[in-house]
Tab-separated table of N, CA and C in Angstrom:
chain	number	residue	atom	x	y	z
L	27	MET	N	10.592	20.261	-5.420
L	27	MET	CA	10.814	19.285	-4.397
L	27	MET	C	9.684	19.389	-3.363
L	28	LYS	N	9.097	18.241	-2.992
L	28	LYS	CA	8.050	18.217	-1.971
L	28	LYS	C	8.712	18.217	-0.599
L	29	LEU	N	8.237	19.124	0.258
L	29	LEU	CA	8.821	19.243	1.584
L	29	LEU	C	7.770	19.119	2.678
L	30	PHE	N	8.217	18.610	3.817
L	30	PHE	CA	7.383	18.586	5.012
L	30	PHE	C	8.307	18.754	6.204
L	31	LEU	N	7.745	19.194	7.304
L	31	LEU	CA	8.485	19.330	8.553
L	31	LEU	C	7.987	18.245	9.484
L	32	ALA	N	8.930	17.479	10.038
L	32	ALA	CA	8.540	16.334	10.862
L	32	ALA	C	9.488	16.159	12.034
L	33	ILE	N	9.020	15.394	12.992
L	33	ILE	CA	9.846	14.992	14.125
L	33	ILE	C	10.385	13.606	13.813
L	34	GLU	N	11.678	13.477	13.897
L	34	GLU	CA	12.326	12.181	13.685
L	34	GLU	C	11.976	11.257	14.843
L	35	VAL	N	11.607	10.041	14.527
L	35	VAL	CA	11.315	9.040	15.558
L	35	VAL	C	12.616	8.287	15.839
L	36	PRO	N	13.034	8.216	17.094
L	36	PRO	CA	14.287	7.521	17.429
L	36	PRO	C	14.245	6.043	17.034
L	37	GLN	N	15.405	5.505	16.784
L	37	GLN	CA	15.545	4.117	16.346
L	37	GLN	C	14.872	3.147	17.316
L	38	SER	N	15.031	3.361	18.605
L	38	SER	CA	14.438	2.449	19.593
L	38	SER	C	12.909	2.444	19.489
L	39	ALA	N	12.309	3.602	19.257
L	39	ALA	CA	10.849	3.683	19.112
L	39	ALA	C	10.409	3.048	17.795
L	40	LYS	N	11.176	3.217	16.737
L	40	LYS	CA	10.856	2.586	15.451
L	40	LYS	C	10.809	1.068	15.605
L	41	LYS	N	11.798	0.526	16.307
L	41	LYS	CA	11.855	-0.926	16.517
L	41	LYS	C	10.675	-1.399	17.367
L	42	LYS	N	10.341	-0.625	18.376
L	42	LYS	CA	9.227	-1.004	19.261
L	42	LYS	C	7.907	-1.011	18.480
L	43	TYR	N	7.683	0.019	17.661
L	43	TYR	CA	6.475	0.038	16.831
L	43	TYR	C	6.469	-1.157	15.879
L	44	ALA	N	7.577	-1.427	15.247
L	44	ALA	CA	7.651	-2.551	14.297
L	44	ALA	C	7.277	-3.860	14.990
L	45	ARG	N	7.776	-4.073	16.209
L	45	ARG	CA	7.431	-5.299	16.962
L	45	ARG	C	5.941	-5.345	17.285
L	46	GLN	N	5.391	-4.214	17.720
L	46	GLN	CA	3.988	-4.185	18.117
L	46	GLN	C	3.052	-4.343	16.919
L	47	LEU	N	3.538	-4.051	15.717
L	47	LEU	CA	2.706	-4.142	14.514
L	47	LEU	C	2.899	-5.445	13.739
L	48	GLN	N	3.770	-6.342	14.212
L	48	GLN	CA	4.085	-7.565	13.472
L	48	GLN	C	2.853	-8.374	13.075
L	49	GLN	N	1.979	-8.657	14.029
L	49	GLN	CA	0.809	-9.489	13.737
L	49	GLN	C	-0.122	-8.801	12.756
L	50	LEU	N	-0.345	-7.524	12.949
L	50	LEU	CA	-1.199	-6.766	12.035
L	50	LEU	C	-0.599	-6.748	10.635
L	51	HIS	N	0.697	-6.609	10.566
L	51	HIS	CA	1.410	-6.626	9.282
L	51	HIS	C	1.197	-7.971	8.591
L	52	ALA	N	1.261	-9.050	9.345
L	52	ALA	CA	1.048	-10.388	8.781
L	52	ALA	C	-0.409	-10.571	8.341
L	53	ASP	N	-1.353	-10.055	9.139
L	53	ASP	CA	-2.778	-10.179	8.808
L	53	ASP	C	-3.149	-9.391	7.551
L	54	TYR	N	-2.452	-8.290	7.298
L	54	TYR	CA	-2.770	-7.409	6.163
L	54	TYR	C	-1.531	-7.198	5.297
L	55	ALA	N	-0.975	-8.296	4.835
L	55	ALA	CA	0.258	-8.248	4.041
L	55	ALA	C	0.079	-7.473	2.731
L	56	ASN	N	-1.165	-7.345	2.259
L	56	ASN	CA	-1.412	-6.635	1.007
L	56	ASN	C	-1.430	-5.113	1.172
L	57	PHE	N	-1.378	-4.622	2.399
L	57	PHE	CA	-1.285	-3.176	2.639
L	57	PHE	C	0.106	-2.693	2.221
L	58	HIS	N	0.205	-1.413	1.944
L	58	HIS	CA	1.519	-0.811	1.727
L	58	HIS	C	1.999	-0.320	3.093
L	59	TRP	N	2.929	-1.058	3.687
L	59	TRP	CA	3.436	-0.738	5.021
L	59	TRP	C	4.632	0.189	4.898
L	60	ILE	N	4.627	1.224	5.686
L	60	ILE	CA	5.734	2.166	5.689
L	60	ILE	C	6.933	1.495	6.354
L	61	ASP	N	8.084	1.598	5.726
L	61	ASP	CA	9.316	1.054	6.292
L	61	ASP	C	9.563	1.757	7.630
L	62	PRO	N	9.757	1.001	8.702
L	62	PRO	CA	9.988	1.645	10.001
L	62	PRO	C	11.129	2.665	9.995
L	63	GLU	N	12.089	2.492	9.118
L	63	GLU	CA	13.184	3.469	9.030
L	63	GLU	C	12.682	4.842	8.597
L	64	LEU	N	11.496	4.893	8.000
L	64	LEU	CA	10.938	6.162	7.511
L	64	LEU	C	9.889	6.754	8.449
L	65	TYR	N	9.667	6.131	9.593
L	65	TYR	CA	8.676	6.651	10.531
L	65	TYR	C	9.049	8.068	10.968
L	66	HIS	N	8.043	8.925	11.006
L	66	HIS	CA	8.210	10.312	11.448
L	66	HIS	C	6.838	10.870	11.823
L	67	VAL	N	6.845	11.898	12.630
L	67	VAL	CA	5.611	12.567	13.024
L	67	VAL	C	5.554	13.882	12.255
L	68	THR	N	4.665	13.958	11.267
L	68	THR	CA	4.581	15.146	10.420
L	68	THR	C	3.915	16.297	11.163
L	69	LEU	N	4.552	17.463	11.103
L	69	LEU	CA	3.980	18.671	11.684
L	69	LEU	C	3.314	19.526	10.605
L	70	PHE	N	4.011	19.699	9.481
L	70	PHE	CA	3.491	20.503	8.368
L	70	PHE	C	3.877	19.848	7.050
L	71	PHE	N	2.986	19.919	6.080
L	71	PHE	CA	3.295	19.508	4.714
L	71	PHE	C	3.288	20.767	3.865
L	72	PHE	N	4.396	21.052	3.219
L	72	PHE	CA	4.542	22.274	2.434
L	72	PHE	C	4.292	22.056	0.947
L	73	GLY	N	4.295	20.803	0.504
L	73	GLY	CA	4.106	20.531	-0.917
L	73	GLY	C	5.336	20.916	-1.719
L	74	GLU	N	5.121	21.180	-2.993
L	74	GLU	CA	6.222	21.546	-3.893
L	74	GLU	C	6.818	22.888	-3.489
L	75	GLN	N	8.124	22.934	-3.357
L	75	GLN	CA	8.836	24.164	-3.005
L	75	GLN	C	9.974	24.380	-3.994
L	76	GLU	N	10.025	25.571	-4.556
L	76	GLU	CA	11.075	25.888	-5.519
L	76	GLU	C	12.378	26.281	-4.837
L	77	ASN	N	12.277	26.860	-3.644
L	77	ASN	CA	13.467	27.312	-2.927
L	77	ASN	C	13.496	26.698	-1.529
L	78	PRO	N	13.847	25.410	-1.429
L	78	PRO	CA	13.801	24.756	-0.115
L	78	PRO	C	14.791	25.346	0.888
L	79	ASP	N	15.934	25.836	0.437
L	79	ASP	CA	16.933	26.379	1.359
L	79	ASP	C	16.383	27.571	2.131
L	80	LYS	N	15.612	28.417	1.472
L	80	LYS	CA	15.032	29.579	2.131
L	80	LYS	C	14.045	29.137	3.219
L	81	LEU	N	13.194	28.154	2.900
L	81	LEU	CA	12.214	27.651	3.866
L	81	LEU	C	12.918	26.983	5.044
L	82	ILE	N	13.925	26.187	4.767
L	82	ILE	CA	14.673	25.501	5.824
L	82	ILE	C	15.316	26.520	6.760
L	83	SER	N	15.924	27.540	6.199
L	83	SER	CA	16.544	28.591	6.999
L	83	SER	C	15.506	29.308	7.863
L	84	GLN	N	14.350	29.584	7.280
L	84	GLN	CA	13.267	30.252	8.004
L	84	GLN	C	12.791	29.389	9.183
L	85	ILE	N	12.655	28.091	8.967
L	85	ILE	CA	12.215	27.172	10.032
L	85	ILE	C	13.259	27.103	11.142
L	86	GLU	N	14.532	26.977	10.768
L	86	GLU	CA	15.591	26.925	11.777
L	86	GLU	C	15.581	28.180	12.643
L	87	GLN	N	15.445	29.336	12.018
L	87	GLN	CA	15.429	30.596	12.763
L	87	GLN	C	14.200	30.669	13.674
L	88	LEU	N	13.078	30.230	13.154
L	88	LEU	CA	11.833	30.266	13.916
L	88	LEU	C	11.904	29.365	15.148
L	89	VAL	N	12.428	28.160	14.989
L	89	VAL	CA	12.568	27.237	16.125
L	89	VAL	C	13.494	27.850	17.170
L	90	TYR	N	14.565	28.469	16.709
L	90	TYR	CA	15.494	29.125	17.635
L	90	TYR	C	14.798	30.292	18.353
L	91	ASP	N	14.113	31.147	17.596
L	91	ASP	CA	13.434	32.313	18.170
L	91	ASP	C	12.357	31.919	19.181
L	92	LEU	N	11.679	30.813	18.909
L	92	LEU	CA	10.603	30.377	19.803
L	92	LEU	C	11.139	29.746	21.086
L	93	GLY	N	12.429	29.440	21.104
L	93	GLY	CA	13.014	28.847	22.304
L	93	GLY	C	12.412	27.504	22.643
L	94	THR	N	12.178	26.695	21.631
L	94	THR	CA	11.538	25.401	21.825
L	94	THR	C	12.343	24.529	22.783
L	95	LYS	N	11.668	24.002	23.765
L	95	LYS	CA	12.306	23.132	24.751
L	95	LYS	C	12.027	21.669	24.391
L	96	PRO	N	12.898	20.774	24.824
L	96	PRO	CA	12.652	19.346	24.565
L	96	PRO	C	11.332	18.892	25.189
L	97	PHE	N	10.711	17.904	24.593
L	97	PHE	CA	9.464	17.351	25.124
L	97	PHE	C	9.396	15.872	24.785
L	98	HIS	N	8.517	15.163	25.479
L	98	HIS	CA	8.322	13.733	25.242
L	98	HIS	C	7.116	13.515	24.339
L	99	MET	N	7.201	12.482	23.530
L	99	MET	CA	6.075	12.032	22.709
L	99	MET	C	5.667	10.668	23.269
L	100	TYR	N	4.345	10.483	23.445
L	100	TYR	CA	3.813	9.227	23.975
L	100	TYR	C	2.804	8.650	22.985
L	101	GLY	N	3.159	7.511	22.380
L	101	GLY	CA	2.243	6.819	21.475
L	101	GLY	C	1.306	5.954	22.282
L	102	PHE	N	0.014	5.990	21.923
L	102	PHE	CA	-0.942	5.252	22.753
L	102	PHE	C	-1.942	4.412	21.977
L	103	SER	N	-2.107	4.611	20.685
L	103	SER	CA	-3.083	3.819	19.935
L	103	SER	C	-2.799	3.944	18.447
L	104	ALA	N	-3.592	3.235	17.673
L	104	ALA	CA	-3.549	3.350	16.217
L	104	ALA	C	-4.986	3.447	15.732
L	105	ASP	N	-5.168	4.092	14.596
L	105	ASP	CA	-6.510	4.274	14.060
L	105	ASP	C	-6.428	4.426	12.543
L	106	LEU	N	-7.571	4.683	11.942
L	106	LEU	CA	-7.683	4.801	10.489
L	106	LEU	C	-8.366	6.107	10.119
L	107	PHE	N	-8.021	6.626	8.956
L	107	PHE	CA	-8.851	7.636	8.327
L	107	PHE	C	-8.724	7.484	6.828
L	108	MET	N	-9.707	8.020	6.129
L	108	MET	CA	-9.712	7.900	4.675
L	108	MET	C	-9.489	9.268	4.056
L	109	LYS	N	-8.529	9.299	3.162
L	109	LYS	CA	-8.196	10.517	2.441
L	109	LYS	C	-7.775	10.085	1.039
L	110	GLY	N	-8.753	9.699	0.236
L	110	GLY	CA	-8.461	9.165	-1.087
L	110	GLY	C	-8.048	7.704	-1.038
L	111	LYS	N	-7.600	7.263	0.119
L	111	LYS	CA	-7.257	5.865	0.389
L	111	LYS	C	-7.330	5.687	1.898
L	112	LEU	N	-7.205	4.474	2.342
L	112	LEU	CA	-7.229	4.176	3.766
L	112	LEU	C	-5.835	4.426	4.339
L	113	LEU	N	-5.756	5.222	5.385
L	113	LEU	CA	-4.484	5.475	6.060
L	113	LEU	C	-4.561	4.940	7.480
L	114	MET	N	-3.567	4.156	7.847
L	114	MET	CA	-3.443	3.653	9.206
L	114	MET	C	-2.353	4.481	9.873
L	115	TYR	N	-2.632	4.949	11.086
L	115	TYR	CA	-1.664	5.819	11.739
L	115	TYR	C	-1.587	5.537	13.229
L	116	ALA	N	-0.447	5.895	13.803
L	116	ALA	CA	-0.245	5.804	15.242
L	116	ALA	C	-0.552	7.163	15.844
L	117	ASN	N	-1.290	7.163	16.939
L	117	ASN	CA	-1.648	8.382	17.667
L	117	ASN	C	-0.625	8.696	18.747
L	118	PHE	N	-0.449	9.974	19.003
L	118	PHE	CA	0.391	10.436	20.107
L	118	PHE	C	-0.420	11.384	20.963
L	119	HIS	N	-0.162	11.356	22.264
L	119	HIS	CA	-0.798	12.318	23.158
L	119	HIS	C	-0.344	13.719	22.766
L	120	LYS	N	-1.265	14.660	22.875
L	120	LYS	CA	-0.904	16.056	22.646
L	120	LYS	C	-0.122	16.539	23.863
L	121	CYS	N	0.926	17.288	23.616
L	121	CYS	CA	1.659	17.891	24.725
L	121	CYS	C	1.805	19.385	24.437
L	122	LYS	N	1.730	20.176	25.470
L	122	LYS	CA	1.713	21.631	25.313
L	122	LYS	C	2.906	22.172	24.527
L	123	PRO	N	4.153	21.746	24.807
L	123	PRO	CA	5.267	22.310	24.024
L	123	PRO	C	5.153	22.031	22.523
L	124	LEU	N	4.668	20.844	22.168
L	124	LEU	CA	4.502	20.523	20.744
L	124	LEU	C	3.390	21.369	20.133
L	125	LEU	N	2.253	21.455	20.805
L	125	LEU	CA	1.152	22.266	20.281
L	125	LEU	C	1.549	23.731	20.161
L	126	ASP	N	2.257	24.248	21.154
L	126	ASP	CA	2.731	25.637	21.087
L	126	ASP	C	3.632	25.831	19.879
L	127	LEU	N	4.536	24.895	19.656
L	127	LEU	CA	5.449	24.990	18.512
L	127	LEU	C	4.671	25.042	17.198
L	128	VAL	N	3.747	24.115	17.024
L	128	VAL	CA	2.979	24.036	15.779
L	128	VAL	C	2.160	25.310	15.560
L	129	TYR	N	1.426	25.727	16.568
L	129	TYR	CA	0.557	26.897	16.394
L	129	TYR	C	1.336	28.205	16.305
L	130	ASP	N	2.500	28.284	16.954
L	130	ASP	CA	3.328	29.487	16.854
L	130	ASP	C	4.024	29.588	15.498
L	131	MET	N	4.308	28.450	14.883
L	131	MET	CA	4.985	28.453	13.582
L	131	MET	C	4.038	28.776	12.432
L	132	LYS	N	2.799	28.387	12.588
L	132	LYS	CA	1.835	28.484	11.493
L	132	LYS	C	1.755	29.871	10.853
L	133	PRO	N	1.554	30.963	11.609
L	133	PRO	CA	1.418	32.269	10.945
L	133	PRO	C	2.709	32.745	10.272
L	134	THR	N	3.842	32.472	10.902
L	134	THR	CA	5.115	32.905	10.325
L	134	THR	C	5.391	32.185	9.011
L	135	LEU	N	5.030	30.925	8.945
L	135	LEU	CA	5.259	30.143	7.727
L	135	LEU	C	4.133	30.328	6.715
L	136	LYS	N	3.173	31.196	7.074
L	136	LYS	CA	2.040	31.512	6.200
L	136	LYS	C	1.274	30.260	5.789
L	137	LEU	N	0.969	29.448	6.801
L	137	LEU	CA	0.179	28.240	6.590
L	137	LEU	C	-1.237	28.534	7.044
L	138	TYR	N	-2.162	28.456	6.121
L	138	TYR	CA	-3.523	28.873	6.434
L	138	TYR	C	-4.516	27.722	6.501
L	139	GLU	N	-4.060	26.483	6.315
L	139	GLU	CA	-5.009	25.374	6.390
L	139	GLU	C	-5.543	25.260	7.810
L	140	ASP	N	-6.695	24.656	7.919
L	140	ASP	CA	-7.352	24.519	9.215
L	140	ASP	C	-6.548	23.558	10.087
L	141	MET	N	-6.004	24.079	11.158
L	141	MET	CA	-5.247	23.233	12.078
L	141	MET	C	-5.828	23.310	13.473
L	142	ASP	N	-7.105	23.627	13.575
L	142	ASP	CA	-7.724	23.737	14.890
L	142	ASP	C	-7.712	22.405	15.632
L	143	VAL	N	-7.605	21.324	14.901
L	143	VAL	CA	-7.646	20.005	15.511
L	143	VAL	C	-6.355	19.232	15.229
L	144	PHE	N	-5.220	19.899	15.275
L	144	PHE	CA	-3.936	19.235	15.039
L	144	PHE	C	-3.802	18.033	15.958
L	145	MET	N	-3.514	16.900	15.380
L	145	MET	CA	-3.334	15.666	16.143
L	145	MET	C	-2.013	15.041	15.726
L	146	PRO	N	-1.048	14.987	16.627
L	146	PRO	CA	0.223	14.361	16.271
L	146	PRO	C	0.000	12.890	15.915
L	147	HIS	N	0.490	12.494	14.756
L	147	HIS	CA	0.331	11.102	14.326
L	147	HIS	C	1.458	10.709	13.385
L	148	MET	N	1.583	9.406	13.169
L	148	MET	CA	2.617	8.847	12.313
L	148	MET	C	1.955	7.812	11.399
L	149	THR	N	2.022	8.026	10.104
L	149	THR	CA	1.434	7.068	9.163
L	149	THR	C	2.236	5.774	9.210
L	150	ILE	N	1.525	4.641	9.314
L	150	ILE	CA	2.212	3.350	9.368
L	150	ILE	C	1.862	2.449	8.176
L	151	ALA	N	0.723	2.715	7.507
L	151	ALA	CA	0.355	1.909	6.339
L	151	ALA	C	-0.744	2.629	5.573
L	152	HIS	N	-0.897	2.240	4.311
L	152	HIS	CA	-2.049	2.708	3.547
L	152	HIS	C	-2.486	1.623	2.583
L	153	TYR	N	-3.719	1.783	2.113
L	153	TYR	CA	-4.330	0.753	1.279
L	153	TYR	C	-5.479	1.398	0.510
L	154	LYS	N	-5.922	0.708	-0.544
L	154	LYS	CA	-7.088	1.213	-1.280
L	154	LYS	C	-8.302	1.249	-0.344
L	155	ILE	N	-9.324	1.953	-0.726
L	155	ILE	CA	-10.529	2.045	0.093
L	155	ILE	C	-11.139	0.637	0.239
L	156	PRO	N	-11.264	0.140	1.483
L	156	PRO	CA	-11.816	-1.202	1.690
L	156	PRO	C	-13.346	-1.164	1.742
L	157	SER	N	-13.922	-2.346	1.801
L	157	SER	CA	-15.362	-2.420	2.017
L	157	SER	C	-15.649	-1.964	3.448
L	158	LYS	N	-16.904	-1.645	3.715
L	158	LYS	CA	-17.284	-1.197	5.064
L	158	LYS	C	-16.968	-2.287	6.084
L	159	GLN	N	-17.224	-3.537	5.718
L	159	GLN	CA	-16.968	-4.653	6.627
L	159	GLN	C	-15.468	-4.772	6.935
L	160	GLN	N	-14.623	-4.652	5.900
L	160	GLN	CA	-13.169	-4.702	6.113
L	160	GLN	C	-12.722	-3.555	7.016
L	161	TYR	N	-13.230	-2.367	6.737
L	161	TYR	CA	-12.875	-1.180	7.510
L	161	TYR	C	-13.190	-1.402	8.987
L	162	LEU	N	-14.393	-1.878	9.275
L	162	LEU	CA	-14.812	-2.088	10.663
L	162	LEU	C	-13.973	-3.168	11.352
L	163	LEU	N	-13.620	-4.213	10.613
L	163	LEU	CA	-12.798	-5.281	11.177
L	163	LEU	C	-11.398	-4.763	11.512
L	164	ILE	N	-10.795	-4.020	10.601
L	164	ILE	CA	-9.457	-3.468	10.846
L	164	ILE	C	-9.503	-2.521	12.043
L	165	ARG	N	-10.505	-1.690	12.065
L	165	ARG	CA	-10.639	-0.711	13.160
L	165	ARG	C	-10.773	-1.429	14.507
L	166	LYS	N	-11.555	-2.495	14.534
L	166	LYS	CA	-11.734	-3.261	15.761
L	166	LYS	C	-10.396	-3.859	16.217
L	167	LYS	N	-9.631	-4.402	15.272
L	167	LYS	CA	-8.319	-4.965	15.621
L	167	LYS	C	-7.403	-3.895	16.192
L	168	LEU	N	-7.418	-2.730	15.576
L	168	LEU	CA	-6.568	-1.639	16.060
L	168	LEU	C	-6.964	-1.210	17.469
L	169	GLN	N	-8.257	-1.162	17.729
L	169	GLN	CA	-8.735	-0.744	19.047
L	169	GLN	C	-8.379	-1.752	20.136
L	170	GLN	N	-8.184	-3.002	19.746
L	170	GLN	CA	-7.832	-4.043	20.710
L	170	GLN	C	-6.330	-4.101	20.980
L	171	MET	N	-5.555	-3.466	20.134
L	171	MET	CA	-4.103	-3.500	20.292
L	171	MET	C	-3.654	-2.509	21.364
L	172	GLU	N	-2.569	-2.860	22.015
L	172	GLU	CA	-1.971	-1.940	22.986
L	172	GLU	C	-0.678	-1.398	22.432
L	173	PHE	N	-0.580	-0.089	22.426
L	173	PHE	CA	0.642	0.568	21.994
L	173	PHE	C	1.231	1.275	23.199
L	174	ASP	N	2.508	1.095	23.368
L	174	ASP	CA	3.194	1.749	24.473
L	174	ASP	C	4.580	2.144	23.973
L	175	VAL	N	4.651	3.328	23.395
L	175	VAL	CA	5.908	3.814	22.843
L	175	VAL	C	6.082	5.256	23.281
L	176	ASP	N	7.265	5.588	23.745
L	176	ASP	CA	7.531	6.990	24.065
L	176	ASP	C	8.965	7.316	23.686
L	177	PHE	N	9.180	8.570	23.423
L	177	PHE	CA	10.526	9.058	23.119
L	177	PHE	C	10.598	10.537	23.395
């Protein structure tokens, strides 16, 4: 079973993102758009796990031990990156409690990938690799959009 650890996005924020992305969704109907019901902010991707119950228990204990306090997430923009395909994502401001949680969990969970530049984000769509002209046009549209979502 493939596992990841993520922050659930509240229903009100999912709806707000969906409204703010309507025009872009219409302009790029051929993209694979993530269903807003599945929106989440991924913290770690664990890949295939044979014993998910053990990992889940370890994460629950770790969150409890770290004394994680509630924090706000503030969405402010959308951007693109390419990782075998084009990924469109929503950016969130970094906040100290979230960064502390991620970096404090990493050694205990034995995650060794480079996370020096952890950036909270939420994937909203993906597509095959576009032409350079398409990429630049999409990026320009994203930069002109205003996102204002918090939870």
